[in-house]
Coordinates of C-alpha atoms in Angstrom, one line a residue:
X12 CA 1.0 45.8 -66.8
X13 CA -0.6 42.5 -64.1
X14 CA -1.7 46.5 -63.7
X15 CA -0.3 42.0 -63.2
X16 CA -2.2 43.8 -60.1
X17 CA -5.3 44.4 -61.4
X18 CA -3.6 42.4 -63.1
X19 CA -1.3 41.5 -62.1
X20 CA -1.8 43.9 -66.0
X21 CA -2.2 43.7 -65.6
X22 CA 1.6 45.3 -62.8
X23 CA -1.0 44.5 -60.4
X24 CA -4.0 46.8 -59.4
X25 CA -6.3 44.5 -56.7
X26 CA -3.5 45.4 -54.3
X27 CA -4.1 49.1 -53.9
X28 CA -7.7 48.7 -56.1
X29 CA -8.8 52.8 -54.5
X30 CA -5.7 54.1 -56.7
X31 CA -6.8 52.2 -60.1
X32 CA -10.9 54.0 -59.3
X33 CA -8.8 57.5 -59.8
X34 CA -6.7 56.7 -62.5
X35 CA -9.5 55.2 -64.8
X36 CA -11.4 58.3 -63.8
X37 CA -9.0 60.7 -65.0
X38 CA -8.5 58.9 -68.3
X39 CA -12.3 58.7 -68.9
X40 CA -13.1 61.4 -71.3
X41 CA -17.0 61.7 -69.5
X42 CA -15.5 62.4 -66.3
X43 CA -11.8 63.9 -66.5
X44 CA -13.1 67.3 -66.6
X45 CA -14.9 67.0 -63.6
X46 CA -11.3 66.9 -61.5
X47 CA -8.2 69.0 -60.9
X48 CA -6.0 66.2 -60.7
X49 CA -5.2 63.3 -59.1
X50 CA -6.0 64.0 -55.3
X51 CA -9.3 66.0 -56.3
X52 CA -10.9 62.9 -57.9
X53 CA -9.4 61.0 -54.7
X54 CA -11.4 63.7 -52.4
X55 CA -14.9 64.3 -54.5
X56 CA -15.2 60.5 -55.5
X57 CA -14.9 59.9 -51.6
X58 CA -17.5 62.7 -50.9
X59 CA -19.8 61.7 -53.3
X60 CA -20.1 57.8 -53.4
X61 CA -18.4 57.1 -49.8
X62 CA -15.2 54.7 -50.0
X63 CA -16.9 52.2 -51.7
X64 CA -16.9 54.6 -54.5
X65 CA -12.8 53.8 -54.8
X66 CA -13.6 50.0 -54.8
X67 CA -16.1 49.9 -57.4
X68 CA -15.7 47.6 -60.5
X69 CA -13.0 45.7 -58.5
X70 CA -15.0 42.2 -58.3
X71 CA -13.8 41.7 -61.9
X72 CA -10.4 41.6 -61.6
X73 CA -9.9 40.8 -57.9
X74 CA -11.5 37.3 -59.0
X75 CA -8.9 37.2 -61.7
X76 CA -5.4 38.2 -59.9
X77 CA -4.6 34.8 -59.2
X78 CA -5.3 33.3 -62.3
X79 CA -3.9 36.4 -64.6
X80 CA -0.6 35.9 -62.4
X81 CA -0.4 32.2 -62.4
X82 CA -0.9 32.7 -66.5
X83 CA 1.5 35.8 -66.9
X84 CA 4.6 33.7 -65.3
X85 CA 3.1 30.3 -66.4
X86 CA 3.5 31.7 -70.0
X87 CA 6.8 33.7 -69.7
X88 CA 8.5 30.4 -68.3
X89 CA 7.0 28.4 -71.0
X90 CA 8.2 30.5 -73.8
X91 CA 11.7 31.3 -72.4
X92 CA 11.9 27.2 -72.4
X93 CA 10.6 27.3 -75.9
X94 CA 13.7 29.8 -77.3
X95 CA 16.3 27.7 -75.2
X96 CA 15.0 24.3 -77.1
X97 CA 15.1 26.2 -80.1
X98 CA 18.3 28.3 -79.5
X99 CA 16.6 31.3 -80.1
X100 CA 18.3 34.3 -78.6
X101 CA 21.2 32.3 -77.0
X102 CA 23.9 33.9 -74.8
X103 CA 26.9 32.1 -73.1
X104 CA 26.1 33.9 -69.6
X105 CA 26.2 30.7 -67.7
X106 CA 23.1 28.8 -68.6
X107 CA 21.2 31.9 -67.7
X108 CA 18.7 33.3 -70.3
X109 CA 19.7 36.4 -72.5
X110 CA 17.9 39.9 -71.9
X111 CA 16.9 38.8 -75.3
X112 CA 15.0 35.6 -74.3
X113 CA 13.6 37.5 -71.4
X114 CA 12.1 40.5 -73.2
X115 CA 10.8 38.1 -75.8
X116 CA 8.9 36.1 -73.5
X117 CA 7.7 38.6 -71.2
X118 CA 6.0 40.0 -74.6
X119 CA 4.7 37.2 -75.7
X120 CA 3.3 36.8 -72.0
X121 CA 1.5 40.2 -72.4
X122 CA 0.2 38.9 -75.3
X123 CA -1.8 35.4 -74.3
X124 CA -2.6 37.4 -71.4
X125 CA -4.7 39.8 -73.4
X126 CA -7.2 37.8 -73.9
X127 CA -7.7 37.0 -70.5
X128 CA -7.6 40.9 -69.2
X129 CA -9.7 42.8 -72.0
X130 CA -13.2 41.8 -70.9
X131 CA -12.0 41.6 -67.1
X132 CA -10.7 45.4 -68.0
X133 CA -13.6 46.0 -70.0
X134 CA -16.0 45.5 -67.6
X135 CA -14.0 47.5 -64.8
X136 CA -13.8 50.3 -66.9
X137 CA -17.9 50.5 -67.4
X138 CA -18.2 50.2 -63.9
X139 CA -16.1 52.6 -62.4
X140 CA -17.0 54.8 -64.9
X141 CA -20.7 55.0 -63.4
X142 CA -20.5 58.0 -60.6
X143 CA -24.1 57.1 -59.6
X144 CA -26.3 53.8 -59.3
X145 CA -27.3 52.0 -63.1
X146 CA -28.6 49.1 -64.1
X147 CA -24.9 47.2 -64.4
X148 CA -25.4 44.9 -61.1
X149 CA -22.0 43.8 -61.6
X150 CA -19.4 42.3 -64.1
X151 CA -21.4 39.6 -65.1
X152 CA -24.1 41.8 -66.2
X153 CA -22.0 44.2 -67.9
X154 CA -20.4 42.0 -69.9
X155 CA -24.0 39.9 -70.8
X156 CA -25.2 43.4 -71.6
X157 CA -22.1 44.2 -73.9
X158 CA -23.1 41.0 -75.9
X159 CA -26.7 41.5 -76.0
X160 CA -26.0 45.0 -77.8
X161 CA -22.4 44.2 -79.7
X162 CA -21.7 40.5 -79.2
X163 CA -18.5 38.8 -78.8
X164 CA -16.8 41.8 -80.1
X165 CA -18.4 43.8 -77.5
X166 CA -16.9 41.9 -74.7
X167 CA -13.2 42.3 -76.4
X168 CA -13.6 46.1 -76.6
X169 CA -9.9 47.3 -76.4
X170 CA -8.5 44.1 -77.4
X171 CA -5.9 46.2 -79.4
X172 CA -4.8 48.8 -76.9
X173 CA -4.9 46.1 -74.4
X174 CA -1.9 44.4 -76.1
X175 CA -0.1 47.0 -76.6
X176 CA -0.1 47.9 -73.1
X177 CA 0.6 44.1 -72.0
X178 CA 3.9 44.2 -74.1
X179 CA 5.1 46.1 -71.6
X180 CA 5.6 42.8 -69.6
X181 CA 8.5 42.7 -72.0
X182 CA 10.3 45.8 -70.1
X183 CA 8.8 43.9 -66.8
X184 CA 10.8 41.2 -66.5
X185 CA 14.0 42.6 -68.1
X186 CA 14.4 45.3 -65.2
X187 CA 13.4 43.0 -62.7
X188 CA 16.3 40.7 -64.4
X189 CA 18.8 43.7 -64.9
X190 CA 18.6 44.7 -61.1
X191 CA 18.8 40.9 -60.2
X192 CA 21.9 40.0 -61.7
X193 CA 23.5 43.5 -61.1
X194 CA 22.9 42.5 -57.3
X195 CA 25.4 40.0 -58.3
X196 CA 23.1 36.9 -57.2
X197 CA 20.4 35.6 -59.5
X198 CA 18.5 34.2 -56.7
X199 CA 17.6 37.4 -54.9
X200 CA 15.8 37.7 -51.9
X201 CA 14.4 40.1 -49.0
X202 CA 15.2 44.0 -50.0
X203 CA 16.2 42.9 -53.1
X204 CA 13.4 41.6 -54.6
X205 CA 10.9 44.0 -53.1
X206 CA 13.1 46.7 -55.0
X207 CA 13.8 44.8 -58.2
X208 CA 10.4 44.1 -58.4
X209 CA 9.2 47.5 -57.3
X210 CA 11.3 49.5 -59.8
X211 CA 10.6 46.5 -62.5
X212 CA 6.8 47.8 -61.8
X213 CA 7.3 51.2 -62.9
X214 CA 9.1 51.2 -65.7
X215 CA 6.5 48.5 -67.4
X216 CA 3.6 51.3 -66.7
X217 CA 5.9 54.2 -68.0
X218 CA 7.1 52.1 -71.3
X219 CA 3.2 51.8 -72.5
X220 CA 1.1 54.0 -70.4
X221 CA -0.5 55.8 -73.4
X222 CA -1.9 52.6 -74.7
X223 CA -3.7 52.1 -71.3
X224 CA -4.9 55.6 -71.6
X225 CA -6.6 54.8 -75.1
X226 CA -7.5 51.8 -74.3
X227 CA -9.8 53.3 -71.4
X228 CA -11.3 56.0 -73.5
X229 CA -12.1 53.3 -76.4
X230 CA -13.4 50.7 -73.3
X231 CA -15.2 53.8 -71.7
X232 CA -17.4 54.4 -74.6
X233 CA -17.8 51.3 -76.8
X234 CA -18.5 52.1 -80.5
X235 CA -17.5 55.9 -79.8
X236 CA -14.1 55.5 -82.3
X237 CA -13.4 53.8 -85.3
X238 CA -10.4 52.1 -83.7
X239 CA -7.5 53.0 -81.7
X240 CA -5.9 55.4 -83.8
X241 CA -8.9 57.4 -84.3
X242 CA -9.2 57.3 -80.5
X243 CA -5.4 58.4 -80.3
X244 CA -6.1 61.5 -82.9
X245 CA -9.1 62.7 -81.6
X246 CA -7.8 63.0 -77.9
X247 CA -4.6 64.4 -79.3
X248 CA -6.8 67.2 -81.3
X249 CA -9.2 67.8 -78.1
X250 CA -6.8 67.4 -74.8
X251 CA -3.4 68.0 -76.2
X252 CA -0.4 65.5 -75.7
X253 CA -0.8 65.4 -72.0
X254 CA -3.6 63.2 -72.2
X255 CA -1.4 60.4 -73.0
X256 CA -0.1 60.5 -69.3
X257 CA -3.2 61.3 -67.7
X258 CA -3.6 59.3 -64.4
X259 CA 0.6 58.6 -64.4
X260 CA 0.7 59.4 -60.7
X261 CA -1.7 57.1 -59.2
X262 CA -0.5 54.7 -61.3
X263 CA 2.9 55.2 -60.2
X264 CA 2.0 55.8 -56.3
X265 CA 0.6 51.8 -56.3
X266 CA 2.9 50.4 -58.9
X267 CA 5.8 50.1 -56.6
X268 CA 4.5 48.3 -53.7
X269 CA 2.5 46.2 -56.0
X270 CA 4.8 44.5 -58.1
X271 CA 7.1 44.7 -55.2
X272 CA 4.3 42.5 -53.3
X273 CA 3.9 40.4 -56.5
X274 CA 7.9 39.3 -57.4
X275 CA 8.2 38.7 -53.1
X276 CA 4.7 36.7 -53.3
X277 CA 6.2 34.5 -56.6
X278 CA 9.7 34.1 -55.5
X279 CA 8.5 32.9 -51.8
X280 CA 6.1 30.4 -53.6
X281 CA 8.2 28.8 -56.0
X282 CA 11.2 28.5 -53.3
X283 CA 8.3 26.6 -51.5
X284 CA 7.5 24.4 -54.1
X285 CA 10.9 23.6 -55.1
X286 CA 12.4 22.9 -51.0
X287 CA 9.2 20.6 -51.3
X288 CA 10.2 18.9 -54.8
X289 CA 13.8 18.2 -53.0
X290 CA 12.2 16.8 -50.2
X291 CA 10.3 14.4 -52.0
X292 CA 13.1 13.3 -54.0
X293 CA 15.1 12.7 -51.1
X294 CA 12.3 10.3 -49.7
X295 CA 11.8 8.6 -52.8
X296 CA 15.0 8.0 -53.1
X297 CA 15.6 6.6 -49.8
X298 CA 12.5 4.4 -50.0
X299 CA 14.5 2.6 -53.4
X300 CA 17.4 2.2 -51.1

């Protein structure tokens, strides 16, 4: 998910960037058992590292957002366009596209996306994970010191999980759709889209959270597991099945008002954009006359 918001997962995480510090921390393997839960990691990393602690690794995708946004809705419009050239998925619901369009695309969105977000993720994981000054300066230097030791592959660490957990952009934009049209006008606005996209928020997290959870042990510890099912068998053996939803409250507790920020941010720009388009029209048009 924009965590769109970190990114946006992608689901966007710059918004409320304290909440994704905790929930990578309790995901980590090195330092889950150091907390009771989600408000003692809140409290000690606050006590220990100040409240820059919450904020750290954050210069990595808060110089992203805009770009992993502008590329999550960039690519779901293009590929929604590409089914209705196609007739792929058609429906007769009045030039509007199917649920089955929409989920499509919003995958396939989560997908391109991917390789955008690993090595951002990848390089927010490292250095949130550090409780305590190291030589990563930054995200720059984590990733050149990723390739130094593992090259390209290094900076892709997590590419699998990572996908996994961007499908859920397919779940994204179908809620965000279902609560649309059950408002019984497409082009929502105000309270509407703040809960649409809200709601649409938290069910992408909950539909693949346990692929974000592997994908921060595998990211936390480069070359530690064979691959992401070895990851997935060894928590399970160690931690139990719980450890799949490790971190699900923070993540919950900013994904509202996150996406809810992000659908009310896109649908004011584009009604910008496309008042402006009229306008222009209407001038150039008069100028022929």
């Amino acid at each position: 998910m924009l965590d769109i918001d970190e990114i946006p997962s992608q689901h966007t995480e710059s918004t409320f960037p304290c909440f994704v510090a905790v929930k990578v921390r309790l995901q980590s393997q090195k330092s889950a058992s150091k907390y009771k839960g989600t408000w003692d990691c809140f409290a000690s990393t606050v006590r220990q590292e100040k409240v820059f602690g919450l904020y750290k690794g954050m210069a990595s995708p808060a110089a992203g957002v805009a770009v992993v946004n502008a590329l999550v809705f960039g690519s779901f419009d293009w590929l929604i366009k590409i089914q209705e050239r196609h007739g792929i998925n058609i429906s007769g619901n009045g030039g509007q596209p199917s649920l089955s369009q929409i989920m499509t695309a919003g995958m396939g969105a989560g997908v391109i996306t991917s390789f955008v977000t690993c090595p951002m993720e990848l390089a927010k994981v490292q250095l949130q994970n550090q409780t305590h000054s190291t030589a990563m300066k930054g995200p720059i230097d984590c990733l050149t010191q990723l390739f130094e030791r593992r090259g390209i592959r290094g900076c892709f660490t997590g590419m699998t999980p990572t996908i996994l957990r961007e499908l859920s952009f397919g779940p994204y934009f179908v809620t965000y759709e279902c609560i649309s049209r059950a408002s019984g006008d497409h082009a929502v606005t105000g309270p509407k889209v703040i809960l649409a996209g809200g709601v649409a928020g938290m069910i992408a997290w909950c539909s693949t959270y346990p692929a974000d959870v592997i994908k921060t042990r595998i990211q936390s510890s480069p070359g530690e597991y064979r691959n992401m099912l070895d990851c997935a068998r060894i928590c399970y053996q160690s931690e139990g099945i719980g450890i799949m939803f490790r971190g699900l409250l923070p993540t919950l507790l900013r994904a509202f008002p996150s996406n809810a920020a992000t659908f009310v941010a896109y649908t004011w720009t584009m009604k910008l954009l496309t008042e402006d388009s009229k306008t222009l029209d209407q001038k150039n048009t008069a100028a022929m006359i």
